[in-house]
Amino acid sequence: RLAAPPAHINDEDYSSKMLDEHRLLTLWKKRCAYERTNPERLNPEELTHRTRQAYKDLICAFTRHPEVWHMWSSWELLQTAAKCSEKAECAIAVLELGQNLIPDCTLLAYARAQVVELNTSQPQDCLKVMEVFLDR
C-alpha cells in the first residue's frame, strides 16, 4: 500500500513537519559533506565509493527532493578519482535516474542538458534532453 497524505492537516502540523524534514535534510547534507572530507584517509577509489554510498543513502531518504539529485550529480562532476568522460557519464546517469523518479522537475532536466552540452562529444544532444522533458 502506498503512503497517502493525511486527510486533515492544519497549518501548525504542516509547519512542524516541514521544519522536521528540513532539519533531517540538513543532517544528511552534513553527513555527505563529512564523507567528502575523507575522515578515514582512504585512497581515491575507496573515497569515491564511500561518498557515492553516502549519496545513495541520502537518496533513499529524500527520493522526491530534486536538490539531493542535483547535489549528487554535481559531486560526480567535481570528483578527482575519475577521467572527465567518466565523471560526465556518472553525472548524467544520476540526473537521468532522478528525472525518471521526478519526471516534472525542471531543475533536473536543465542540469542534465547542461552537463550533456558541456561534457560530451555531441553538445547538440542537450536539445534532445529538453525535448524529451517537454514531451512528458
PDB file of C-alpha atoms in Angstrom:
ATOM      1  CA  ARG A   1       0.000   0.000   0.000  1.00  0.00           C
ATOM      2  CA  LEU A   2       1.322   3.423  -0.909  1.00  0.00           C
ATOM      3  CA  ALA A   3       1.623   6.185   1.623  1.00  0.00           C
ATOM      4  CA  ALA A   4      -1.161   8.745   1.461  1.00  0.00           C
ATOM      5  CA  PRO A   5      -1.240  12.285   2.807  1.00  0.00           C
ATOM      6  CA  PRO A   6      -3.264  12.763   5.963  1.00  0.00           C
ATOM      7  CA  ALA A   7      -6.891  13.684   5.354  1.00  0.00           C
ATOM      8  CA  HIS A   8      -6.979  16.554   7.843  1.00  0.00           C
ATOM      9  CA  ILE A   9      -3.869  18.551   8.490  1.00  0.00           C
ATOM     10  CA  ASN A  10      -3.741  22.005   9.971  1.00  0.00           C
ATOM     11  CA  ASP A  11      -1.160  24.687   9.273  1.00  0.00           C
ATOM     12  CA  GLU A  12       0.627  24.175  12.569  1.00  0.00           C
ATOM     13  CA  ASP A  13       1.146  20.442  11.973  1.00  0.00           C
ATOM     14  CA  TYR A  14       2.280  21.102   8.424  1.00  0.00           C
ATOM     15  CA  SER A  15       4.794  23.715   9.559  1.00  0.00           C
ATOM     16  CA  SER A  16       6.233  21.474  12.248  1.00  0.00           C
ATOM     17  CA  LYS A  17       6.559  18.537   9.822  1.00  0.00           C
ATOM     18  CA  MET A  18       8.272  20.725   7.239  1.00  0.00           C
ATOM     19  CA  LEU A  19      10.658  22.017   9.892  1.00  0.00           C
ATOM     20  CA  ASP A  20      11.478  18.457  10.959  1.00  0.00           C
ATOM     21  CA  GLU A  21      12.080  17.466   7.344  1.00  0.00           C
ATOM     22  CA  HIS A  22      14.360  20.456   6.823  1.00  0.00           C
ATOM     23  CA  ARG A  23      16.373  19.548   9.938  1.00  0.00           C
ATOM     24  CA  LEU A  24      16.719  15.961   8.742  1.00  0.00           C
ATOM     25  CA  LEU A  25      17.823  17.063   5.275  1.00  0.00           C
ATOM     26  CA  THR A  26      20.403  19.373   6.846  1.00  0.00           C
ATOM     27  CA  LEU A  27      21.813  16.473   8.874  1.00  0.00           C
ATOM     28  CA  TRP A  28      22.043  14.307   5.758  1.00  0.00           C
ATOM     29  CA  LYS A  29      23.850  17.098   3.907  1.00  0.00           C
ATOM     30  CA  LYS A  30      26.323  17.353   6.779  1.00  0.00           C
ATOM     31  CA  ARG A  31      26.933  13.625   6.592  1.00  0.00           C
ATOM     32  CA  CYS A  32      27.684  13.789   2.859  1.00  0.00           C
ATOM     33  CA  ALA A  33      29.951  16.787   3.391  1.00  0.00           C
ATOM     34  CA  TYR A  34      31.764  14.906   6.160  1.00  0.00           C
ATOM     35  CA  GLU A  35      32.314  11.865   3.927  1.00  0.00           C
ATOM     36  CA  ARG A  36      33.766  14.106   1.211  1.00  0.00           C
ATOM     37  CA  THR A  37      36.473  15.299   3.645  1.00  0.00           C
ATOM     38  CA  ASN A  38      37.940  11.767   3.721  1.00  0.00           C
ATOM     39  CA  PRO A  39      37.993  11.372   7.518  1.00  0.00           C
ATOM     40  CA  GLU A  40      39.318   7.804   7.258  1.00  0.00           C
ATOM     41  CA  ARG A  41      42.158   8.753   4.894  1.00  0.00           C
ATOM     42  CA  LEU A  42      41.006   6.341   2.185  1.00  0.00           C
ATOM     43  CA  ASN A  43      42.621   6.089  -1.222  1.00  0.00           C
ATOM     44  CA  PRO A  44      40.768   7.946  -4.015  1.00  0.00           C
ATOM     45  CA  GLU A  45      38.873   4.895  -5.292  1.00  0.00           C
ATOM     46  CA  GLU A  46      37.633   3.911  -1.841  1.00  0.00           C
ATOM     47  CA  LEU A  47      36.712   7.509  -1.061  1.00  0.00           C
ATOM     48  CA  THR A  48      34.695   7.710  -4.269  1.00  0.00           C
ATOM     49  CA  HIS A  49      32.881   4.503  -3.391  1.00  0.00           C
ATOM     50  CA  ARG A  50      32.182   5.631   0.187  1.00  0.00           C
ATOM     51  CA  THR A  51      30.982   9.094  -0.820  1.00  0.00           C
ATOM     52  CA  ARG A  52      28.798   7.659  -3.568  1.00  0.00           C
ATOM     53  CA  GLN A  53      27.254   5.318  -1.000  1.00  0.00           C
ATOM     54  CA  ALA A  54      26.515   8.261   1.297  1.00  0.00           C
ATOM     55  CA  TYR A  55      24.669   9.960  -1.576  1.00  0.00           C
ATOM     56  CA  LYS A  56      22.754   6.748  -2.299  1.00  0.00           C
ATOM     57  CA  ASP A  57      21.696   6.626   1.349  1.00  0.00           C
ATOM     58  CA  LEU A  58      20.595  10.254   1.129  1.00  0.00           C
ATOM     59  CA  ILE A  59      18.565   9.481  -1.985  1.00  0.00           C
ATOM     60  CA  CYS A  60      16.825   6.622  -0.177  1.00  0.00           C
ATOM     61  CA  ALA A  61      15.590   9.076   2.421  1.00  0.00           C
ATOM     62  CA  PHE A  62      14.814  12.002   0.083  1.00  0.00           C
ATOM     63  CA  THR A  63      13.980  10.479  -3.293  1.00  0.00           C
ATOM     64  CA  ARG A  64      11.425  13.146  -4.204  1.00  0.00           C
ATOM     65  CA  HIS A  65      13.744  16.077  -3.478  1.00  0.00           C
ATOM     66  CA  PRO A  66      15.407  17.355  -6.688  1.00  0.00           C
ATOM     67  CA  GLU A  67      18.039  19.182  -4.634  1.00  0.00           C
ATOM     68  CA  VAL A  68      19.691  15.948  -3.496  1.00  0.00           C
ATOM     69  CA  TRP A  69      19.863  14.548  -7.031  1.00  0.00           C
ATOM     70  CA  HIS A  70      21.494  17.771  -8.193  1.00  0.00           C
ATOM     71  CA  MET A  71      23.971  17.690  -5.290  1.00  0.00           C
ATOM     72  CA  TRP A  72      24.987  14.130  -6.150  1.00  0.00           C
ATOM     73  CA  SER A  73      25.429  14.850  -9.863  1.00  0.00           C
ATOM     74  CA  SER A  74      27.471  17.966  -9.052  1.00  0.00           C
ATOM     75  CA  TRP A  75      29.751  15.911  -6.835  1.00  0.00           C
ATOM     76  CA  GLU A  76      30.177  13.351  -9.629  1.00  0.00           C
ATOM     77  CA  LEU A  77      31.402  16.127 -11.930  1.00  0.00           C
ATOM     78  CA  LEU A  78      33.845  17.504  -9.346  1.00  0.00           C
ATOM     79  CA  GLN A  79      35.414  14.319  -8.054  1.00  0.00           C
ATOM     80  CA  THR A  80      39.053  13.785  -8.916  1.00  0.00           C
ATOM     81  CA  ALA A  81      39.320   9.993  -8.975  1.00  0.00           C
ATOM     82  CA  ALA A  82      37.878   9.569 -12.476  1.00  0.00           C
ATOM     83  CA  LYS A  83      38.509  10.733 -16.011  1.00  0.00           C
ATOM     84  CA  CYS A  84      36.471  13.605 -17.413  1.00  0.00           C
ATOM     85  CA  SER A  85      34.289  11.390 -19.623  1.00  0.00           C
ATOM     86  CA  GLU A  86      33.552   9.013 -16.743  1.00  0.00           C
ATOM     87  CA  LYS A  87      32.579  11.914 -14.481  1.00  0.00           C
ATOM     88  CA  ALA A  88      30.138  13.233 -17.061  1.00  0.00           C
ATOM     89  CA  GLU A  89      28.661   9.769 -17.658  1.00  0.00           C
ATOM     90  CA  CYS A  90      28.104   9.263 -13.938  1.00  0.00           C
ATOM     91  CA  ALA A  91      26.563  12.718 -13.510  1.00  0.00           C
ATOM     92  CA  ILE A  92      24.248  12.167 -16.490  1.00  0.00           C
ATOM     93  CA  ALA A  93      23.223   8.752 -15.136  1.00  0.00           C
ATOM     94  CA  VAL A  94      22.373  10.271 -11.739  1.00  0.00           C
ATOM     95  CA  LEU A  95      20.303  13.008 -13.357  1.00  0.00           C
ATOM     96  CA  GLU A  96      18.528  10.504 -15.644  1.00  0.00           C
ATOM     97  CA  LEU A  97      17.545   8.405 -12.664  1.00  0.00           C
ATOM     98  CA  GLY A  98      16.349  11.492 -10.841  1.00  0.00           C
ATOM     99  CA  GLN A  99      14.294  12.533 -13.859  1.00  0.00           C
ATOM    100  CA  ASN A 100      12.728   9.081 -14.047  1.00  0.00           C
ATOM    101  CA  LEU A 101      11.633   9.373 -10.429  1.00  0.00           C
ATOM    102  CA  ILE A 102      10.649  13.067 -10.592  1.00  0.00           C
ATOM    103  CA  PRO A 103       9.557  13.460 -14.239  1.00  0.00           C
ATOM    104  CA  ASP A 104       8.195  17.006 -13.892  1.00  0.00           C
ATOM    105  CA  CYS A 105      11.335  18.537 -12.362  1.00  0.00           C
ATOM    106  CA  THR A 106      12.733  21.397 -14.422  1.00  0.00           C
ATOM    107  CA  LEU A 107      15.926  21.629 -12.341  1.00  0.00           C
ATOM    108  CA  LEU A 108      16.974  18.075 -13.179  1.00  0.00           C
ATOM    109  CA  ALA A 109      16.136  18.462 -16.881  1.00  0.00           C
ATOM    110  CA  TYR A 110      18.079  21.697 -17.156  1.00  0.00           C
ATOM    111  CA  ALA A 111      21.047  20.324 -15.186  1.00  0.00           C
ATOM    112  CA  ARG A 112      21.169  17.217 -17.365  1.00  0.00           C
ATOM    113  CA  ALA A 113      21.026  19.302 -20.556  1.00  0.00           C
ATOM    114  CA  GLN A 114      23.836  21.493 -19.238  1.00  0.00           C
ATOM    115  CA  VAL A 115      26.051  18.511 -18.370  1.00  0.00           C
ATOM    116  CA  VAL A 116      25.412  16.964 -21.782  1.00  0.00           C
ATOM    117  CA  GLU A 117      26.204  20.223 -23.553  1.00  0.00           C
ATOM    118  CA  LEU A 118      29.418  20.966 -21.670  1.00  0.00           C
ATOM    119  CA  ASN A 119      30.874  17.492 -21.173  1.00  0.00           C
ATOM    120  CA  THR A 120      30.027  15.266 -24.120  1.00  0.00           C
ATOM    121  CA  SER A 121      31.304  14.976 -27.667  1.00  0.00           C
ATOM    122  CA  GLN A 122      27.848  15.829 -29.062  1.00  0.00           C
ATOM    123  CA  PRO A 123      26.664  19.026 -27.353  1.00  0.00           C
ATOM    124  CA  GLN A 124      23.581  19.223 -29.604  1.00  0.00           C
ATOM    125  CA  ASP A 125      22.137  16.274 -27.664  1.00  0.00           C
ATOM    126  CA  CYS A 126      21.192  18.751 -24.953  1.00  0.00           C
ATOM    127  CA  LEU A 127      18.291  19.795 -27.196  1.00  0.00           C
ATOM    128  CA  LYS A 128      17.058  16.201 -27.213  1.00  0.00           C
ATOM    129  CA  VAL A 129      17.142  16.163 -23.414  1.00  0.00           C
ATOM    130  CA  MET A 130      14.931  19.242 -23.241  1.00  0.00           C
ATOM    131  CA  GLU A 131      12.601  17.975 -25.991  1.00  0.00           C
ATOM    132  CA  VAL A 132      12.042  14.727 -24.115  1.00  0.00           C
ATOM    133  CA  PHE A 133      11.338  16.736 -20.970  1.00  0.00           C
ATOM    134  CA  LEU A 134       8.818  18.931 -22.759  1.00  0.00           C
ATOM    135  CA  ASP A 135       7.062  15.890 -24.276  1.00  0.00           C
ATOM    136  CA  ARG A 136       6.370  14.360 -20.862  1.00  0.00           C
TER     137      ARG A 136
END
